[in-house]
Amino acid sequence: MNPDAQRELIPRDYTIHVIGALNDLKAKLLAAAEKCQLLDDTGRVPAAPSYAELIQHAADAQALSADVVRMTAEFARSTHSSNRVGSAVLAHLATAATMSSHAAPHFAETAESALCLPRSSGPTDRQYRDNRMVIDHATARAYLRRASESLCDAANELDAHLDFHRFFPAQARQQSPAPPPPRPTTRHR
């Protein structure tokens, strides 16, 4: 195998493991974005939104963000993050880490606004707070979806890299002993 290409090749087992972890985390982010609902069945902010439920959205987003950041840090420390494919994957992971870290504060802002609703001084104030809650909550959900998309992009990079593996000998062949030297001929000149 060409030494330059060998340096670019991320081991197949590691690649498959990372793709699985990315897909799992991507699914969790999408599920959280779908599960975290603010509006009622009529499409309006409830009269008395639950602070406990809304702050739980923030806690769940924070935990997911920690997972994304941890995965990003682990990949950044790997020797594979510096090659062409690894750098592209790391860029997607960095975006996912940034996006996911923005979700929790927006969910927390939504929860804080819910606490202020009963103290609203009038209908205009209430409408302003309702709108602010909708915007913050929708923004948080959008950050979770964007983080999920970035993880999907990273998995796609690695999936495409797996195709690269078929152009090179199997790992088993690379680790097999070198062929024995040719036997000397018995012919004399």
Tab-separated table of C-alpha atoms in Angstrom:
chain	number	residue	atom	x	y	z
A	1	MET	CA	0.000	0.000	0.000
A	2	ASN	CA	1.181	3.473	-0.818
A	3	PRO	CA	2.505	5.024	2.455
A	4	ASP	CA	0.732	8.348	1.772
A	5	ALA	CA	-2.584	6.591	1.216
A	6	GLN	CA	-1.977	4.407	4.262
A	7	ARG	CA	-1.617	7.520	6.443
A	8	GLU	CA	-4.950	8.770	5.073
A	9	LEU	CA	-6.714	5.476	5.760
A	10	ILE	CA	-8.697	5.409	8.994
A	11	PRO	CA	-8.989	1.817	10.226
A	12	ARG	CA	-12.224	0.189	9.132
A	13	ASP	CA	-13.298	-1.043	12.593
A	14	TYR	CA	-12.720	2.380	14.133
A	15	THR	CA	-14.603	4.041	11.280
A	16	ILE	CA	-17.588	1.730	11.695
A	17	HIS	CA	-17.574	2.320	15.457
A	18	VAL	CA	-17.548	6.109	15.045
A	19	ILE	CA	-20.305	5.993	12.398
A	20	GLY	CA	-22.464	3.986	14.799
A	21	ALA	CA	-21.854	6.430	17.638
A	22	LEU	CA	-22.592	9.404	15.368
A	23	ASN	CA	-25.829	7.855	14.127
A	24	ASP	CA	-26.924	7.052	17.677
A	25	LEU	CA	-26.261	10.586	18.902
A	26	LYS	CA	-27.867	12.068	15.777
A	27	ALA	CA	-31.043	10.101	16.491
A	28	LYS	CA	-31.059	11.267	20.127
A	29	LEU	CA	-30.755	14.910	19.077
A	30	LEU	CA	-33.602	14.572	16.568
A	31	ALA	CA	-35.775	12.770	19.112
A	32	ALA	CA	-35.133	15.523	21.660
A	33	ALA	CA	-36.017	18.202	19.120
A	34	GLU	CA	-39.298	16.427	18.407
A	35	LYS	CA	-40.082	15.583	22.032
A	36	CYS	CA	-39.544	19.096	23.354
A	37	GLN	CA	-42.870	20.774	22.678
A	38	LEU	CA	-44.069	24.141	23.892
A	39	LEU	CA	-47.292	24.790	22.024
A	40	ASP	CA	-50.582	23.078	22.824
A	41	ASP	CA	-52.820	21.252	20.323
A	42	THR	CA	-54.236	24.553	19.070
A	43	GLY	CA	-50.755	25.905	18.291
A	44	ARG	CA	-50.715	28.393	21.145
A	45	VAL	CA	-48.585	28.830	24.235
A	46	PRO	CA	-50.496	27.226	27.130
A	47	ALA	CA	-52.017	29.629	29.657
A	48	ALA	CA	-49.752	28.179	32.362
A	49	PRO	CA	-46.741	26.451	30.776
A	50	SER	CA	-44.924	24.085	33.106
A	51	TYR	CA	-41.610	25.507	34.281
A	52	ALA	CA	-40.510	22.024	35.389
A	53	GLU	CA	-41.152	20.591	31.933
A	54	LEU	CA	-39.465	23.471	30.149
A	55	ILE	CA	-36.374	23.423	32.364
A	56	GLN	CA	-36.186	19.652	31.745
A	57	HIS	CA	-35.873	20.475	28.034
A	58	ALA	CA	-32.808	22.537	28.964
A	59	ALA	CA	-31.379	19.740	31.123
A	60	ASP	CA	-31.870	17.171	28.354
A	61	ALA	CA	-30.275	19.469	25.778
A	62	GLN	CA	-27.348	20.118	28.134
A	63	ALA	CA	-26.748	16.371	28.551
A	64	LEU	CA	-26.876	15.801	24.791
A	65	SER	CA	-24.525	18.712	24.231
A	66	ALA	CA	-22.063	17.209	26.709
A	67	ASP	CA	-22.173	13.958	24.719
A	68	VAL	CA	-21.514	15.800	21.451
A	69	VAL	CA	-18.645	17.790	22.968
A	70	ARG	CA	-17.156	14.619	24.483
A	71	MET	CA	-17.325	12.804	21.140
A	72	THR	CA	-15.756	15.796	19.409
A	73	ALA	CA	-12.925	15.954	21.945
A	74	GLU	CA	-12.263	12.218	21.651
A	75	PHE	CA	-12.099	12.401	17.874
A	76	ALA	CA	-9.898	15.513	18.018
A	77	ARG	CA	-7.425	13.597	20.215
A	78	SER	CA	-7.316	10.653	17.804
A	79	THR	CA	-4.502	10.385	15.323
A	80	HIS	CA	-7.062	10.325	12.527
A	81	SER	CA	-8.305	13.866	13.026
A	82	SER	CA	-5.350	15.373	11.185
A	83	ASN	CA	-5.732	13.659	7.817
A	84	ARG	CA	-8.006	14.935	5.033
A	85	VAL	CA	-11.105	12.928	5.960
A	86	GLY	CA	-10.496	13.305	9.684
A	87	SER	CA	-10.254	17.080	9.335
A	88	ALA	CA	-13.570	17.185	7.485
A	89	VAL	CA	-15.191	14.982	10.131
A	90	LEU	CA	-13.742	17.157	12.884
A	91	ALA	CA	-15.148	20.294	11.231
A	92	HIS	CA	-18.639	18.742	11.219
A	93	LEU	CA	-18.217	17.633	14.834
A	94	ALA	CA	-17.098	21.127	15.839
A	95	THR	CA	-20.226	22.575	14.246
A	96	ALA	CA	-22.380	19.990	16.043
A	97	ALA	CA	-20.701	20.833	19.349
A	98	THR	CA	-21.335	24.536	18.849
A	99	MET	CA	-24.947	24.100	17.728
A	100	SER	CA	-25.840	21.686	20.501
A	101	SER	CA	-24.294	23.938	23.143
A	102	HIS	CA	-26.583	26.800	22.075
A	103	ALA	CA	-29.793	24.786	22.567
A	104	ALA	CA	-29.777	24.528	26.374
A	105	PRO	CA	-29.599	28.291	27.065
A	106	HIS	CA	-32.536	28.935	24.739
A	107	PHE	CA	-34.593	26.251	26.457
A	108	ALA	CA	-33.635	27.802	29.817
A	109	GLU	CA	-34.746	31.241	28.554
A	110	THR	CA	-38.081	29.698	27.575
A	111	ALA	CA	-38.479	28.249	31.072
A	112	GLU	CA	-37.572	31.570	32.682
A	113	SER	CA	-40.162	33.355	30.558
A	114	ALA	CA	-42.784	30.829	31.702
A	115	LEU	CA	-42.157	31.921	35.280
A	116	CYS	CA	-42.779	35.537	34.319
A	117	LEU	CA	-46.114	34.941	32.573
A	118	PRO	CA	-48.292	35.110	35.709
A	119	ARG	CA	-46.699	38.467	36.551
A	120	SER	CA	-47.427	39.959	33.120
A	121	SER	CA	-48.849	43.442	33.529
A	122	GLY	CA	-51.302	43.259	30.644
A	123	PRO	CA	-52.260	41.556	27.404
A	124	THR	CA	-49.505	43.266	25.428
A	125	ASP	CA	-46.877	42.174	27.940
A	126	ARG	CA	-48.314	38.649	27.919
A	127	GLN	CA	-48.256	38.539	24.104
A	128	TYR	CA	-44.647	39.766	24.068
A	129	ARG	CA	-43.617	37.046	26.555
A	130	ASP	CA	-45.541	34.372	24.639
A	131	ASN	CA	-43.801	35.392	21.420
A	132	ARG	CA	-40.414	35.455	23.154
A	133	MET	CA	-41.030	31.945	24.507
A	134	VAL	CA	-42.025	30.631	21.079
A	135	ILE	CA	-38.946	32.149	19.459
A	136	ASP	CA	-36.540	30.881	22.140
A	137	HIS	CA	-38.040	27.398	22.150
A	138	ALA	CA	-38.092	27.141	18.356
A	139	THR	CA	-34.497	28.382	18.223
A	140	ALA	CA	-33.391	25.747	20.740
A	141	ARG	CA	-35.092	22.997	18.753
A	142	ALA	CA	-33.487	24.311	15.555
A	143	TYR	CA	-30.057	24.140	17.205
A	144	LEU	CA	-30.683	20.492	18.118
A	145	ARG	CA	-31.730	19.699	14.545
A	146	ARG	CA	-28.710	21.553	13.118
A	147	ALA	CA	-26.389	19.649	15.449
A	148	SER	CA	-28.006	16.423	14.263
A	149	GLU	CA	-27.445	17.428	10.624
A	150	SER	CA	-23.773	18.104	11.341
A	151	LEU	CA	-23.403	14.665	12.930
A	152	CYS	CA	-25.075	13.180	9.860
A	153	ASP	CA	-22.583	15.035	7.648
A	154	ALA	CA	-19.704	13.648	9.713
A	155	ALA	CA	-21.104	10.117	9.415
A	156	ASN	CA	-21.489	10.577	5.655
A	157	GLU	CA	-17.824	11.625	5.389
A	158	LEU	CA	-16.782	8.468	7.225
A	159	ASP	CA	-19.191	6.315	5.240
A	160	ALA	CA	-17.660	7.593	2.004
A	161	HIS	CA	-14.248	6.853	3.509
A	162	LEU	CA	-15.277	3.215	3.958
A	163	ASP	CA	-15.577	3.001	0.167
A	164	PHE	CA	-11.944	4.068	0.045
A	165	HIS	CA	-11.010	0.887	1.948
A	166	ARG	CA	-12.000	-1.397	-0.922
A	167	PHE	CA	-9.217	0.009	-3.094
A	168	PHE	CA	-6.568	-1.260	-0.705
A	169	PRO	CA	-5.596	-4.705	0.529
A	170	ALA	CA	-7.430	-5.976	3.561
A	171	GLN	CA	-5.910	-5.223	6.943
A	172	ALA	CA	-5.153	-8.911	7.347
A	173	ARG	CA	-2.888	-8.820	4.331
A	174	GLN	CA	-1.039	-5.829	5.690
A	175	GLN	CA	-0.269	-7.701	8.862
A	176	SER	CA	0.761	-10.969	7.243
A	177	PRO	CA	4.476	-11.756	7.326
A	178	ALA	CA	6.589	-10.673	4.405
A	179	PRO	CA	6.937	-13.293	1.695
A	180	PRO	CA	10.097	-15.362	1.987
A	181	PRO	CA	13.016	-14.231	-0.161
A	182	PRO	CA	13.356	-16.040	-3.487
A	183	ARG	CA	15.267	-19.272	-3.274
A	184	PRO	CA	18.680	-19.300	-4.879
A	185	THR	CA	18.842	-20.981	-8.227
A	186	THR	CA	20.984	-24.057	-8.596
A	187	ARG	CA	22.050	-23.260	-12.124
A	188	HIS	CA	25.672	-22.269	-12.620
A	189	ARG	CA	26.760	-19.868	-15.230
